[in-house]
Each structure stands twice: as C-alpha cells, then as structure tokens.
Coordinates of C-alpha atoms and ligand atoms in Angstrom, one line a residue:
M1 CA -13.4 -9.5 15.2
K2 CA -10.9 -8.3 12.7
K3 CA -12.1 -7.1 9.3
V4 CA -10.1 -7.4 6.1
L5 CA -10.8 -6.1 2.6
A6 CA -9.8 -8.2 -0.4
I7 CA -9.4 -6.4 -3.7
N8 CA -9.7 -8.4 -6.9
S9 CA -8.3 -6.6 -9.9
S10 CA -8.9 -9.2 -12.5
I11 CA -11.8 -8.5 -14.9
R12 CA -12.7 -12.1 -14.5
K13 CA -13.5 -14.1 -11.3
N14 CA -11.1 -16.9 -12.1
N15 CA -7.6 -17.8 -10.9
T16 CA -6.9 -14.8 -8.8
F17 CA -10.5 -14.6 -7.4
N18 CA -10.5 -18.3 -6.6
L19 CA -7.2 -17.9 -4.7
L20 CA -8.7 -15.0 -2.8
K21 CA -11.7 -17.3 -1.9
K22 CA -9.3 -19.9 -0.5
I23 CA -7.6 -17.2 1.6
E24 CA -11.0 -16.0 2.8
K25 CA -11.8 -19.5 4.0
K26 CA -8.5 -19.8 5.8
L27 CA -9.0 -16.3 7.5
N28 CA -12.6 -17.2 8.4
E29 CA -11.2 -20.2 10.3
K30 CA -9.3 -17.7 12.4
D31 CA -12.4 -15.5 13.0
I32 CA -11.3 -12.9 10.5
M33 CA -14.0 -11.5 8.3
V34 CA -13.3 -10.8 4.6
D35 CA -15.1 -8.3 2.4
F36 CA -14.5 -8.3 -1.3
I37 CA -14.4 -5.6 -3.9
N38 CA -14.0 -6.3 -7.7
L39 CA -12.4 -3.2 -9.2
K40 CA -14.3 -3.9 -12.4
D41 CA -17.6 -3.1 -10.6
Y42 CA -16.4 0.5 -10.0
N43 CA -16.1 3.5 -12.2
I44 CA -12.3 4.3 -12.0
K45 CA -11.2 6.9 -14.5
E46 CA -7.5 7.1 -15.6
C47 CA -5.4 9.7 -13.9
V48 CA -5.2 12.8 -16.2
G49 CA -1.9 14.0 -14.8
C50 CA -3.1 17.4 -13.5
E51 CA -1.4 16.7 -10.1
L52 CA -4.1 18.7 -8.3
C53 CA -4.4 15.7 -5.9
I54 CA -0.8 16.3 -5.0
T55 CA -0.7 20.1 -4.9
K56 CA -4.2 20.9 -3.6
D57 CA -5.8 17.6 -2.5
I58 CA -8.4 18.0 -5.2
C59 CA -9.5 15.6 -7.9
N60 CA -11.9 16.8 -10.6
L61 CA -12.5 13.3 -12.0
N62 CA -16.0 12.4 -11.0
D63 CA -16.0 8.7 -10.3
D64 CA -15.9 6.1 -7.5
M65 CA -12.4 6.7 -6.3
D66 CA -13.5 8.7 -3.2
I67 CA -15.8 5.8 -2.2
L68 CA -13.1 3.3 -2.7
M69 CA -10.4 5.2 -0.9
N70 CA -12.7 5.9 2.1
K71 CA -13.7 2.2 2.1
L72 CA -10.0 1.1 2.4
K73 CA -9.6 3.2 5.5
N74 CA -12.2 1.1 7.4
Y75 CA -10.3 -2.2 7.5
D76 CA -7.8 -3.7 9.8
G77 CA -5.9 -5.2 6.9
I78 CA -6.1 -5.2 3.1
I79 CA -5.4 -8.0 0.5
I80 CA -4.3 -6.6 -2.9
S81 CA -4.5 -9.1 -5.7
T82 CA -3.6 -9.1 -9.4
P83 CA -3.1 -11.5 -12.2
V84 CA 0.3 -11.1 -13.8
Y85 CA -0.1 -9.1 -17.1
M86 CA 2.9 -8.6 -19.3
S87 CA 5.3 -9.4 -16.4
N88 CA 3.6 -7.1 -13.8
L89 CA 0.3 -5.9 -12.3
S90 CA -2.9 -5.7 -14.2
G91 CA -3.8 -2.4 -15.9
K92 CA -7.0 -2.2 -13.8
L93 CA -5.0 -2.3 -10.6
K94 CA -2.4 0.2 -11.9
V95 CA -5.1 2.7 -12.8
F96 CA -6.6 2.4 -9.4
L97 CA -3.2 2.7 -7.7
D98 CA -2.2 5.8 -9.8
R99 CA -5.3 7.5 -8.5
T100 CA -4.2 7.0 -4.9
C101 CA -1.2 9.2 -5.5
R102 CA -2.2 11.6 -2.8
W103 CA -1.4 8.9 -0.3
F104 CA 2.2 9.1 -1.3
H105 CA 2.3 12.7 -0.1
R106 CA -0.3 12.5 2.7
P107 CA -0.3 8.8 3.7
E108 CA -3.6 7.6 5.3
L109 CA -3.0 3.9 5.7
T110 CA 0.1 4.0 7.8
G111 CA 0.8 0.7 9.3
C112 CA -2.1 -1.1 7.6
P113 CA -1.1 -4.7 7.2
I114 CA -1.1 -5.8 3.5
L115 CA -1.2 -9.2 2.0
L116 CA -0.2 -9.3 -1.6
V117 CA -1.7 -12.0 -3.9
S118 CA -1.0 -12.8 -7.5
T119 CA -1.5 -15.5 -10.1
T120 CA 0.4 -16.1 -13.3
A121 CA 0.7 -18.7 -16.1
G122 CA 4.4 -19.0 -15.2
S123 CA 6.4 -15.8 -14.9
G124 CA 6.4 -12.4 -13.4
L125 CA 5.5 -13.0 -9.8
K126 CA 8.7 -11.5 -8.5
D127 CA 8.5 -8.2 -10.4
T128 CA 4.8 -7.9 -9.6
F129 CA 5.3 -8.3 -5.9
L130 CA 8.3 -5.9 -6.0
T131 CA 6.2 -3.2 -7.7
L132 CA 3.3 -3.7 -5.3
E133 CA 5.5 -3.7 -2.3
K134 CA 7.1 -0.3 -3.3
I135 CA 3.6 1.2 -3.8
M136 CA 2.6 -0.1 -0.4
Y137 CA 5.6 1.6 1.1
Q138 CA 4.5 4.8 -0.6
W139 CA 1.1 4.5 1.0
G140 CA 2.9 4.0 4.4
A141 CA 1.1 0.7 4.6
F142 CA 2.8 -2.5 5.8
P143 CA 3.2 -5.4 3.4
V144 CA 3.6 -8.5 5.5
G145 CA 2.9 -11.5 3.2
K146 CA 2.8 -12.6 -0.4
I147 CA 0.9 -15.5 -1.9
G148 CA 1.7 -16.3 -5.5
R149 CA 0.5 -19.2 -7.7
S150 CA 1.3 -20.3 -11.2
L151 CA -0.3 -22.9 -13.4
G152 CA 1.9 -25.5 -11.7
N153 CA 0.5 -25.0 -8.2
L154 CA -2.7 -23.1 -8.8
N155 CA -4.9 -25.6 -7.0
E156 CA -2.6 -25.9 -4.0
D157 CA -4.3 -25.2 -0.7
V158 CA -3.6 -22.0 1.2
K159 CA -1.6 -23.0 4.3
D160 CA -1.4 -21.4 7.7
K161 CA 2.2 -20.4 7.0
D162 CA 1.0 -18.4 4.0
I163 CA -1.1 -16.1 6.1
D164 CA 0.4 -16.3 9.6
N165 CA 2.5 -13.2 9.4
F166 CA -0.4 -11.2 8.0
V167 CA -2.7 -12.5 10.7
M168 CA -0.1 -11.8 13.4
H169 CA 0.2 -8.2 12.2
L170 CA -3.6 -7.7 12.4
Y171 CA -3.5 -8.3 16.1
M172 CA 0.0 -6.9 16.9
D173 CA 0.6 -3.6 18.6
K174 CA 2.2 -1.2 16.0
C175 CA 5.1 -0.5 18.3
K176 CA 6.2 -4.1 17.6
F177 CA 6.2 -3.6 13.8
K178 CA 9.7 -3.7 12.2
P179 CA 9.9 -1.5 9.2
N180 CA 12.7 -2.4 6.9
L181 CA 15.4 -0.1 5.5
N182 CA 13.4 0.5 2.3
Q183 CA 10.4 1.6 4.3
L184 CA 12.5 3.9 6.4
I185 CA 14.2 5.5 3.5
N186 CA 10.9 5.9 1.7
F187 CA 9.6 7.7 4.8
Q188 CA 12.5 10.1 4.7
V189 CA 12.0 10.8 1.0
Q190 CA 8.3 11.6 1.7
K191 CA 9.4 13.8 4.6
V192 CA 11.9 15.9 2.5
L193 CA 9.2 16.4 -0.1
A194 CA 6.8 17.6 2.6
V195 CA 9.3 19.9 4.3
K196 CA 11.0 21.3 1.3
I197 CA 9.0 20.9 -1.9
L198 CA 5.3 20.5 -1.3
T199 CA 4.7 23.1 1.4
F200 CA 1.0 22.3 1.1
D201 CA 1.9 19.0 2.8
R202 CA 4.0 20.4 5.5
K203 CA 1.0 21.2 7.8
Y204 CA -0.3 17.7 7.3
W205 CA 3.1 16.3 8.3
E206 CA 3.3 18.7 11.3
D207 CA -0.2 17.8 12.5
K208 CA 0.7 14.1 12.3
D209 CA 3.9 15.0 14.3
W210 CA 6.0 13.1 11.7
I211 CA 8.7 15.7 11.0
S212 CA 10.9 14.8 13.9
K213 CA 10.3 11.1 13.6
D214 CA 12.1 8.1 12.0
Y215 CA 8.8 6.5 10.9
F216 CA 5.1 7.1 10.8
F217 CA 4.7 5.6 14.3
N218 CA 6.9 4.3 17.0
A219 CA 8.1 1.0 15.8
K220 CA 11.0 -1.4 16.3
I221 CA 13.9 0.2 14.4
P222 CA 17.4 -1.2 14.7
I223 CA 19.9 1.4 15.6
V224 CA 21.9 0.9 12.4
S225 CA 18.8 1.5 10.2
K226 CA 18.0 4.6 12.3
I227 CA 21.5 6.0 11.6
I228 CA 21.4 5.2 7.9
S229 CA 17.9 6.6 7.3
R230 CA 18.6 9.7 9.3
S231 CA 21.8 10.3 7.4
F232 CA 19.9 9.8 4.2
Y233 CA 17.4 12.4 5.2
K234 CA 20.2 14.9 6.0
M235 CA 21.9 14.3 2.7
L236 CA 18.7 14.6 0.7
Y237 CA 17.5 17.6 2.6
K238 CA 20.8 19.4 1.7
K239 CA 20.7 18.3 -2.0
V240 CA 17.1 19.2 -2.7
N241 CA 16.4 22.9 -3.5
P242 CA 13.2 24.4 -2.2
V243 CA 10.8 25.0 -5.1
N244 CA 9.2 28.4 -5.2
N245 CA 5.6 27.2 -5.7
N246 CA 2.1 28.3 -5.1
F247 CA 1.3 25.0 -3.4
Ligands
FMN301 C1 -3.1 -9.7 -21.0 C2 -2.4 -10.9 -20.3 C3 -1.1 -10.8 -20.0 C4 -0.5 -11.9 -19.3 N1 0.8 -11.8 -19.1 C5 1.5 -12.9 -18.5 C6 2.9 -12.9 -18.3 O1 3.6 -11.9 -18.5 N2 3.4 -14.0 -17.7 C7 2.7 -15.1 -17.4 O2 3.3 -16.1 -17.0 N3 1.3 -15.1 -17.6 C8 0.7 -14.1 -18.1 N4 -0.7 -14.1 -18.3 C9 -1.5 -15.2 -17.7 C10 -2.2 -14.8 -16.4 O3 -1.3 -14.1 -15.5 C11 -2.8 -16.0 -15.6 O4 -3.6 -16.7 -16.5 C12 -3.5 -15.5 -14.4 O5 -3.7 -16.5 -13.5 C13 -4.9 -15.0 -14.8 O6 -5.6 -14.6 -13.6 P1 -7.2 -14.4 -13.6 O7 -7.8 -15.8 -13.9 O8 -7.5 -14.0 -12.2 O9 -7.6 -13.4 -14.6 C14 -1.3 -13.0 -18.9 C15 -2.6 -13.0 -19.2 C16 -3.2 -12.0 -19.9 C17 -4.7 -12.0 -20.2

C-alpha cells in the first residue's frame, strides 16, 4: 500500500484542509493511505540566515524541523498545500520551505511525486503554483499535479483526473519519469554549485554518482533536452569562478 503525506500550511482547518480531506477520500478509494501534518502544530523557527545548513550541514535552531524533514522522507508521495496569501504561498509554508534549504544543495527527496494544492478567494493560484513548483525542483522532487480552488468552485468534488497523474507516478518506475527542461537545468545549476562552489557538497554528489549524470536518476530525457542542459552546464561551469572557501 502506498503512503502519502499531506501538509496543511493554513493556520485554520478550513478551505485548504477541507480540500485535502476530499483528496484523501479520493486517494483512499485507490488504496492509498494519507497521513496529515498541520504545520501550525510544530515549532518551526524562522531561518536566521547563518547558512550553516548549506556550508556545514548544521542547524543550530532547536525546533521540530529535523523531525519534519525526516518524516517527509518516509512517504511515497507528498501533498503540499497552501492558502493563497498576498498572491502567493502562506508565510507558514514559506518559513518551513526556507528551512529545507539544505535540500537544494544535497537533495534527499529526488523523484518524490508531489501534488500541489491551493485555495484562494479568487486570485494568485498561478503564481503560487509556480513558486512551489520551482522549490520542488530545488528539492529534486517531482511535481506531477496541481489542484486549485477559488470561492467559485470551492465545493467542487475532486475528480479522478485531478489526481490521476500523481497516483500514476506513485506506482511508476522512476526510469519512466520525464523531467522537463526546467528540472534538468535546475539539476545542472545544483551540480555546478557542488562541483565548483560548495566543495563541501562535492563528496555528497560524488557518492550519489550524480556528477556525470543528466539528472538525479535514469529517466526519460528527450535528446534535445539532454543537449540543451549539458550545454548549459558547460557554459555555467566556465562562467562560474571557484570560490576559495573553507567549506
Ligand atoms: C492574509 C491573507 C491574504 C490573502 N490573500 C489573498 C490573495 O492575494 N488573493 C486572493 O484571492 N485571496 C486571498 N486570501 C483569501 C484566501 O486565499 C482564501 O480565503 C483561502 O481559501 C483561505 O484558505 P484557508 O481556509 O485554508 O485558510 C487571503 C487571505 C488572507 C487571510
């Protein structure tokens, strides 16, 4: 049985949470189990900007982030949800995502299927999904569905077509995943950082055997995308000067 984690980042259990519950019902019908976490129930301190998580894999903030980040690793897929606040994601979710910055440099959820969920009074869904999608690429995770609702269609049922792609990816062999060009370029940017800037990361990338690769795992990559992303890597590699650091 597949297990999915649904993250509610609204302080209330209202529109977004109710939509998550509808998605849970639909996933349960397909024998997929859903656990919930409400970010408000956890102690999540704001990032203080020390960058120790990036440079030394250390965080001196004593809170629940380690528990949460370890929890996320135990699921076949993740549902990330947010109400639209001021045209984008909720502050609660942003604070949480900022604290996962180490996963940009040393990704741990590579290929994890992600379903993005958001509710709004009327505007901001597009930008919210765009922001979340980019952050998921930075995690190395794999956004494969979006469900957005506004006041006009808040009570609409969740349909099979809303979750089909997410469910399919939960069962699919990763070699059949098709990363898009943005994901491939993001991978190459992360690789240049690991190889040239953050030498602390280099060993992590070597151990994962990613340095000679086009993506985190063998996936279906069209030849044109391969050529473009490889050329991008070469261009960026040349442009970026190694930093003399103590990392
Ligand atoms: C601080 C705040 C900012 C909001 N910003 C927007 C916005 O930019 N655009 C919009 O259409 N709705 C906005 N809304 C409305 C919420 O997105 C909407 O009511 C959402 O469904 C609330 O989800 P919840 O019930 O899960 O908290 C905002 C609400 C709050 C409280």
